XYZ file of C-alpha atoms in Angstrom:
495
model
C -11.891 56.868 26.526
C -13.535 56.605 29.949
C -13.511 52.766 30.880
C -16.639 51.003 32.211
C -16.417 49.195 35.269
C -18.900 46.350 36.442
C -19.218 45.828 40.454
C -21.070 43.081 41.371
C -22.344 43.705 44.896
C -23.509 46.540 46.790
C -22.442 45.855 50.318
C -19.354 47.782 52.318
C -16.828 46.629 49.583
C -18.957 47.423 46.534
C -19.940 50.885 47.768
C -16.634 52.266 48.664
C -15.095 50.674 45.424
C -17.773 52.596 43.492
C -17.127 55.889 45.406
C -13.375 55.928 44.727
C -13.619 54.902 41.027
C -16.477 57.457 40.447
C -14.261 59.902 41.641
C -11.238 58.963 39.432
C -13.545 59.328 36.432
C -14.710 55.586 35.805
C -18.140 54.804 34.411
C -19.520 52.515 37.130
C -22.633 50.142 37.171
C -22.848 48.425 40.673
C -25.256 45.208 40.373
C -26.802 43.690 43.601
C -29.841 40.946 43.666
C -31.534 42.559 46.758
C -33.842 45.751 46.753
C -31.508 47.602 48.569
C -27.782 48.167 49.880
C -26.117 46.744 52.808
C -25.454 43.205 51.915
C -25.385 41.308 55.200
C -26.972 44.311 56.475
C -29.920 44.555 54.070
C -33.464 43.984 55.691
C -34.017 40.573 53.673
C -31.111 39.262 55.782
C -31.265 41.204 59.150
C -31.979 38.566 61.814
C -33.281 39.840 65.426
C -30.728 40.910 67.518
C -28.171 41.814 64.958
C -25.811 44.748 65.304
C -22.071 45.502 64.590
C -19.262 43.819 66.600
C -17.402 46.989 66.229
C -17.808 50.192 68.213
C -18.926 52.688 65.488
C -15.868 54.736 65.291
C -13.963 51.446 64.351
C -16.567 50.146 61.716
C -16.975 53.792 60.122
C -15.863 54.371 56.573
C -12.809 56.718 57.162
C -14.427 60.071 55.692
C -17.754 59.560 56.613
C -18.341 59.197 60.274
C -21.354 57.319 61.687
C -24.431 59.844 62.923
C -23.687 61.306 66.738
C -26.907 59.845 67.687
C -25.825 56.174 66.969
C -25.281 54.025 69.793
C -21.376 52.331 70.608
C -22.351 49.374 68.503
C -25.183 50.239 66.186
C -28.287 47.949 64.996
C -28.529 46.330 61.677
C -31.203 48.779 60.696
C -28.973 51.629 61.627
C -25.928 49.919 59.699
C -28.082 49.647 56.435
C -29.315 53.504 56.690
C -25.589 54.557 57.268
C -24.571 52.654 54.060
C -27.586 54.092 51.993
C -26.638 57.430 53.173
C -23.296 56.909 52.180
C -23.890 56.011 48.635
C -26.301 58.959 48.211
C -23.485 61.553 49.682
C -20.814 60.031 47.256
C -23.209 59.995 44.283
C -23.022 56.123 44.185
C -26.838 55.473 44.301
C -27.565 56.518 40.618
C -25.027 53.782 39.397
C -27.120 51.145 41.219
C -29.045 48.418 39.609
C -30.760 46.663 42.833
C -32.839 43.704 42.513
C -30.798 42.898 39.447
C -28.821 39.548 39.289
C -25.799 38.781 37.470
C -26.437 35.751 35.581
C -23.085 35.148 33.560
C -19.895 37.289 33.245
C -17.801 36.140 30.428
C -14.202 37.349 29.215
C -13.863 39.269 26.080
C -11.366 38.282 23.516
C -8.070 39.187 24.170
C -8.694 39.858 28.037
C -10.196 43.332 26.624
C -12.918 43.456 29.170
C -16.456 41.450 29.956
C -19.605 40.707 28.846
C -22.161 41.061 31.668
C -25.678 39.148 31.290
C -28.136 40.483 33.975
C -32.139 39.795 34.689
C -34.425 40.941 37.219
C -33.655 39.108 40.722
C -35.783 35.833 41.283
C -37.622 35.875 37.988
C -36.128 32.850 36.635
C -37.558 33.272 32.896
C -37.147 37.223 33.220
C -35.574 38.552 29.826
C -32.069 39.041 29.657
C -29.806 42.222 29.094
C -26.030 41.976 28.034
C -23.515 44.613 28.484
C -19.590 45.157 28.188
C -17.240 46.394 30.431
C -13.924 47.139 30.683
C -13.581 45.732 33.940
C -14.852 43.208 36.309
C -14.780 43.551 40.180
C -16.426 41.156 42.478
C -17.723 42.721 45.798
C -20.356 39.970 46.898
C -18.840 39.019 49.948
C -17.852 36.016 51.432
C -20.871 36.113 53.234
C -23.195 35.548 50.179
C -24.695 31.987 50.306
C -26.551 30.523 53.118
C -25.240 27.233 54.130
C -27.570 24.889 55.942
C -26.930 21.428 56.568
C -29.089 18.472 55.066
C -29.967 16.747 58.048
C -31.519 13.309 57.612
C -35.034 13.508 58.198
C -35.371 17.311 57.362
C -38.118 16.442 54.680
C -40.216 14.537 57.336
C -39.534 17.370 59.876
C -40.609 20.201 57.289
C -43.546 18.258 56.221
C -45.170 18.115 59.785
C -44.899 21.971 59.795
C -41.349 22.334 61.060
C -38.882 25.217 59.821
C -35.156 24.809 59.066
C -33.847 28.169 57.808
C -30.208 29.893 58.061
C -30.032 32.428 60.666
C -29.846 35.142 57.632
C -33.661 33.978 56.627
C -34.705 34.463 59.951
C -35.829 38.057 59.938
C -39.202 37.574 61.637
C -38.894 37.338 65.434
C -42.767 36.998 66.101
C -42.302 33.687 64.062
C -40.933 32.241 67.014
C -43.682 33.396 69.479
C -44.461 30.014 71.461
C -42.360 27.342 69.531
C -39.591 25.340 70.621
C -36.488 27.074 68.955
C -33.155 25.402 68.307
C -30.345 27.322 67.163
C -27.173 25.921 65.732
C -23.765 27.114 66.447
C -22.291 29.203 68.775
C -20.878 32.305 66.837
C -22.122 35.775 66.597
C -25.156 34.780 64.668
C -26.503 32.145 66.430
C -26.014 33.526 69.680
C -27.471 36.807 68.728
C -30.737 34.964 67.350
C -30.909 32.433 70.468
C -30.741 35.270 72.749
C -33.380 37.318 70.886
C -36.121 34.734 71.050
C -35.798 34.146 75.120
C -39.259 35.486 76.293
C -40.676 34.902 73.149
C -40.266 31.212 72.112
C -41.737 28.376 74.400
C -38.046 27.610 75.037
C -34.736 28.550 73.227
C -32.080 25.580 72.803
C -28.507 26.732 71.513
C -26.269 23.618 70.086
C -22.588 24.361 70.244
C -20.248 21.987 68.565
C -17.702 23.201 70.384
C -16.994 26.031 73.297
C -15.226 28.827 72.066
C -13.995 31.972 74.004
C -16.548 34.853 73.870
C -15.565 38.195 74.148
C -17.414 40.683 76.657
C -18.250 44.391 75.517
C -16.822 45.689 78.322
C -14.067 43.243 79.574
C -13.995 43.310 83.749
C -17.367 45.549 83.432
C -14.993 48.726 82.755
C -12.557 48.232 79.597
C -13.810 48.558 76.247
C -12.574 45.320 74.406
C -11.423 47.804 71.551
C -8.856 48.835 73.791
C -7.213 45.338 74.306
C -8.181 43.534 70.728
C -8.485 46.693 68.264
C -5.097 47.869 68.319
C -1.784 46.881 66.987
C -0.708 45.474 70.336
C -3.782 43.378 70.284
C -2.566 41.920 67.193
C 1.055 41.262 68.153
C -0.095 39.082 70.427
C -0.817 36.573 68.169
C 1.918 35.299 65.555
C 1.487 36.629 61.973
C 2.978 34.650 58.967
C 5.806 36.416 59.511
C 7.025 37.609 62.816
C 8.932 41.303 62.689
C 9.783 44.377 64.944
C 8.573 44.196 68.222
C 6.322 40.966 67.755
C 9.777 38.717 67.313
C 10.346 39.880 71.195
C 6.829 39.383 72.441
C 7.004 35.533 70.304
C 10.384 35.431 71.466
C 12.421 36.641 74.740
C 9.321 38.357 76.020
C 6.863 35.213 75.301
C 5.844 35.290 79.226
C 4.653 38.995 78.962
C 2.619 37.899 75.802
C 1.435 34.817 77.556
C 0.818 36.527 81.201
C -1.070 39.234 79.195
C -3.469 36.735 77.712
C -4.031 34.646 80.628
C -4.895 37.816 82.753
C -7.355 38.446 80.382
C -8.659 34.787 80.195
C -8.961 34.958 83.863
C -11.056 37.949 84.130
C -13.433 37.018 81.104
C -14.199 33.408 82.967
C -14.787 35.073 86.375
C -17.222 37.795 84.538
C -19.200 35.431 82.588
C -19.191 32.836 85.277
C -18.121 30.244 82.903
C -16.892 27.949 85.519
C -20.032 28.048 87.314
C -22.423 27.204 84.599
C -19.942 24.649 83.048
C -18.922 26.785 79.757
C -15.482 27.274 80.017
C -13.980 26.449 76.888
C -11.320 23.473 77.083
C -9.007 25.765 74.850
C -6.875 28.801 75.998
C -7.875 32.261 74.982
C -5.198 32.595 72.078
C -7.542 30.129 70.145
C -9.736 33.002 69.084
C -7.045 33.721 66.534
C -8.307 30.591 64.768
C -11.859 32.150 63.271
C -13.640 35.267 63.943
C -13.761 36.540 67.422
C -17.226 36.755 68.705
C -18.763 39.232 71.452
C -21.098 38.186 73.837
C -24.659 39.007 73.265
C -25.923 41.059 75.814
C -27.483 39.036 79.001
C -26.868 35.714 77.228
C -24.950 33.666 79.542
C -27.563 35.275 82.468
C -30.484 33.764 80.558
C -28.402 30.639 80.138
C -27.496 30.400 84.092
C -30.946 31.354 84.952
C -32.552 28.623 83.081
C -34.468 31.110 80.326
C -31.957 29.438 77.833
C -30.502 26.177 77.276
C -26.953 25.535 75.834
C -25.616 22.114 75.168
C -22.055 21.405 73.923
C -23.759 18.489 71.435
C -25.013 18.255 67.556
C -27.877 17.218 65.802
C -27.763 13.900 63.952
C -31.433 13.361 63.063
C -34.838 15.310 62.690
C -38.068 13.668 63.393
C -41.240 15.584 63.295
C -41.495 18.161 65.992
C -38.195 17.187 67.366
C -34.169 16.697 67.124
C -32.227 14.060 67.916
C -28.609 14.918 69.320
C -25.303 13.003 68.974
C -25.339 12.337 73.097
C -28.547 10.793 72.420
C -30.901 13.276 73.802
C -33.786 14.341 71.991
C -35.125 17.813 72.302
C -38.604 19.458 70.873
C -38.162 21.664 67.684
C -40.669 23.643 65.813
C -37.665 26.180 64.529
C -34.266 25.266 63.696
C -31.885 28.170 63.039
C -28.627 27.057 61.324
C -25.731 29.678 61.971
C -23.846 27.073 60.219
C -21.665 29.230 57.934
C -21.600 30.410 54.256
C -20.360 29.439 50.810
C -18.443 31.354 48.836
C -19.509 30.898 45.407
C -18.593 32.820 41.842
C -21.367 30.935 39.679
C -21.448 33.781 37.507
C -18.007 33.220 36.247
C -17.692 30.660 33.642
C -15.933 27.366 34.715
C -12.461 27.778 32.864
C -12.270 31.266 34.874
C -13.452 29.660 38.236
C -10.752 27.224 37.859
C -7.983 29.755 37.728
C -9.660 31.735 40.739
C -10.033 28.748 42.974
C -8.224 25.313 43.632
C -9.753 21.524 44.275
C -10.798 22.599 47.672
C -12.341 25.829 46.626
C -10.123 27.883 48.001
C -9.817 31.594 46.564
C -6.594 31.781 44.604
C -6.168 35.840 44.993
C -2.838 37.822 45.381
C -2.803 40.157 48.277
C -6.876 38.952 48.822
C -7.161 40.954 45.110
C -6.094 39.298 41.869
C -6.243 35.972 40.409
C -3.110 34.852 38.470
C -3.579 35.156 34.693
C -6.839 36.556 34.360
C -7.015 39.929 32.716
C -9.383 42.958 34.109
C -10.519 41.157 37.254
C -10.591 41.883 40.859
C -12.238 41.135 44.192
C -12.594 43.418 47.179
C -14.312 42.588 50.486
C -12.448 38.577 50.367
C -10.567 39.570 53.078
C -12.844 39.086 56.573
C -11.265 41.187 59.034
C -11.929 43.164 62.425
C -12.071 46.420 60.143
C -14.429 45.315 57.465
C -15.133 48.584 56.025
C -11.094 49.728 56.433
C -10.347 46.468 54.526
C -12.351 47.417 51.854
C -11.500 50.776 51.233
C -7.693 50.231 51.226
C -8.925 47.256 48.957
C -10.420 49.831 46.513
C -7.576 51.643 46.941
C -5.022 48.981 45.667
C -7.810 48.172 42.820
C -7.764 51.571 41.524
C -4.030 51.970 41.241
C -3.926 48.332 39.830
C -6.331 49.263 37.227
C -3.921 52.429 36.147
C -1.177 50.008 35.919
C 0.572 51.670 39.035
C 0.821 48.540 41.029
C 3.998 45.963 40.857
C 2.851 42.648 40.193
C 5.293 39.700 40.755
C 5.652 37.001 38.071
C 3.151 34.210 38.274
C 5.576 31.823 40.292
C 6.130 34.584 42.661
C 2.601 34.947 42.981
C 1.689 31.266 43.607
C 4.640 31.083 46.337
C 2.823 33.837 48.139
C -0.699 32.359 47.821
C 0.490 28.629 48.898
C 2.412 30.093 51.815
C -0.582 32.021 52.949
C -3.147 29.177 52.290
C -0.615 27.011 54.283
C -0.328 29.100 57.374
C -4.233 29.911 57.281
C -4.727 25.935 57.213
C -2.581 25.668 60.125
C -3.690 28.689 62.455
C -7.220 27.969 61.763
C -7.825 24.025 61.555
C -8.616 24.771 57.984
C -11.406 27.102 58.843
C -10.514 30.349 56.901
C -13.641 30.669 54.897
C -11.970 29.343 51.896
C -8.631 31.542 52.162
C -10.418 34.834 52.782
C -10.570 35.024 56.762
C -7.686 37.211 57.951
C -8.830 37.645 61.433
C -7.191 38.798 63.689
C -4.674 40.278 61.669
C -6.336 43.386 59.850
C -3.650 45.766 60.367
C -1.223 43.794 59.284
C -3.248 43.167 56.193
C -3.740 46.721 55.806
C -0.275 47.629 56.155
C 0.663 45.474 53.127
C -1.823 46.510 50.693
C -0.871 50.265 51.412
C 2.670 49.713 51.341
C 1.888 48.159 47.719
C 0.828 51.533 46.721
C 2.925 54.014 49.034
C 0.097 55.221 51.037
C 1.324 54.256 54.567
C 0.159 56.044 57.586
C 2.399 58.884 58.952
C 4.712 57.116 62.043
C 3.299 58.590 65.155
C -0.280 57.614 64.021
C 0.874 53.957 63.361
C 2.437 54.451 67.056
C -0.408 55.622 68.615
C -2.622 52.502 67.158
C -0.321 50.137 69.585
C -1.904 52.010 72.577
C -5.073 52.930 71.304
C -7.845 51.242 69.395
C -7.943 52.360 65.720
C -10.147 55.219 64.975
C -11.151 54.860 60.817
C -10.935 58.383 60.759
C -7.229 58.075 60.728
C -7.020 56.815 57.348
C -9.490 59.815 55.961
C -6.851 61.406 54.324
C -5.656 58.523 51.864
C -8.312 58.438 49.095
C -7.918 62.158 48.850
C -3.847 61.592 48.760
C -4.506 58.970 46.188
C -6.804 61.110 43.871
C -4.525 64.334 44.171
C -1.557 62.017 43.210
C -3.383 60.475 40.357
C -4.626 64.097 38.814
C -0.848 65.511 39.238
C 0.438 62.697 36.914
C -2.116 62.879 34.308
């Protein structure tokens, strides 16, 4: 009997999981409330200036290269088109139920599967459709629900014609024409949006709670950042939860080499971006980029600040009033549009309370073994809850692990061992990120460490010479392209 699989989310993780399971003979249905595939790359969430942080060869699927005519850093629209082409090429498109919201997912008795109830997206009173599935795979991503602060005075600000929205909701650059724009945050999305509005807005002010290091695409104007940070050596500069092999040397007797490398790169970046001259050099060392997601510099960003075309203040909003924002420093700034790059909430509201309490802890952290399966919840798995430099590779190897888990080919330790693994990981994440680990889902910058662990569980490790080469050259997704075929062939041989 063919097993039926419900996948929630048609972004990167949902599409590659569906693709593999279809090849393995499962009956797959993918639900997404958006009108098109892509997740964060879909047009409904695509803010002006959105582009990948990764060069295309590090962000493509391993067996589906991006088109030759794409630039090194593809735009948001190009990424969405690429993901649609992927779905078409691998036969996922006929399995898509777009503009469909999953209202609830209830476990069947005795862990036999799931009852999934859906409705047309955005229609509160729409008729419901209920279907039964053998498996439920949650691939809705960790960037699913925009988080916007409830600023004091927000109602009066809006009543006077002001707009407050998340970066993912600011999809029309023309809305900023002639307006005073205030952008909150110093991450990639905030800087991209602020950068894009310069020359359109009356003036743009960016508010950063804290200054952080941002990485140029070309360090020193010549070396692509991928050669320094998207390698095994780049990861090894930061201590993982358990330091092994050559990393022991780098964080032990050879620490002076590791520190020297980071200090050298930090100095180059500071001089290249003129951070000292414009007063925007962070007060923390470069190695603190390991605390959260690494953010590339938007093209021309610091030049616009230095020229006065855009303002950047290390400050935060304490109150809104009609036509203005009032800041913690006591400064008041005119504002017509406030765009908030203030993060996301990870939510699985479609699951019953009893299941959510098993999936998350009291702080909302996801308790998932291998970032994939919760304890004692049969036939439920998560993919994409492992934010990394290589989101598509993390999602692909996650789908490999899930496929083997569904077939009973992954050895899962007992509950005590799983809990200990999860507790240790969450504690380490808290320590290294100051609690900013996206509810336990942020593995940056340890993408390859995570991928190695997943592949090791299912005996799909890369050849030694490939791994060695990745110490000195940036990872190319195509190096992993043979793994899905190997998994499928192995499964067929065992039937």
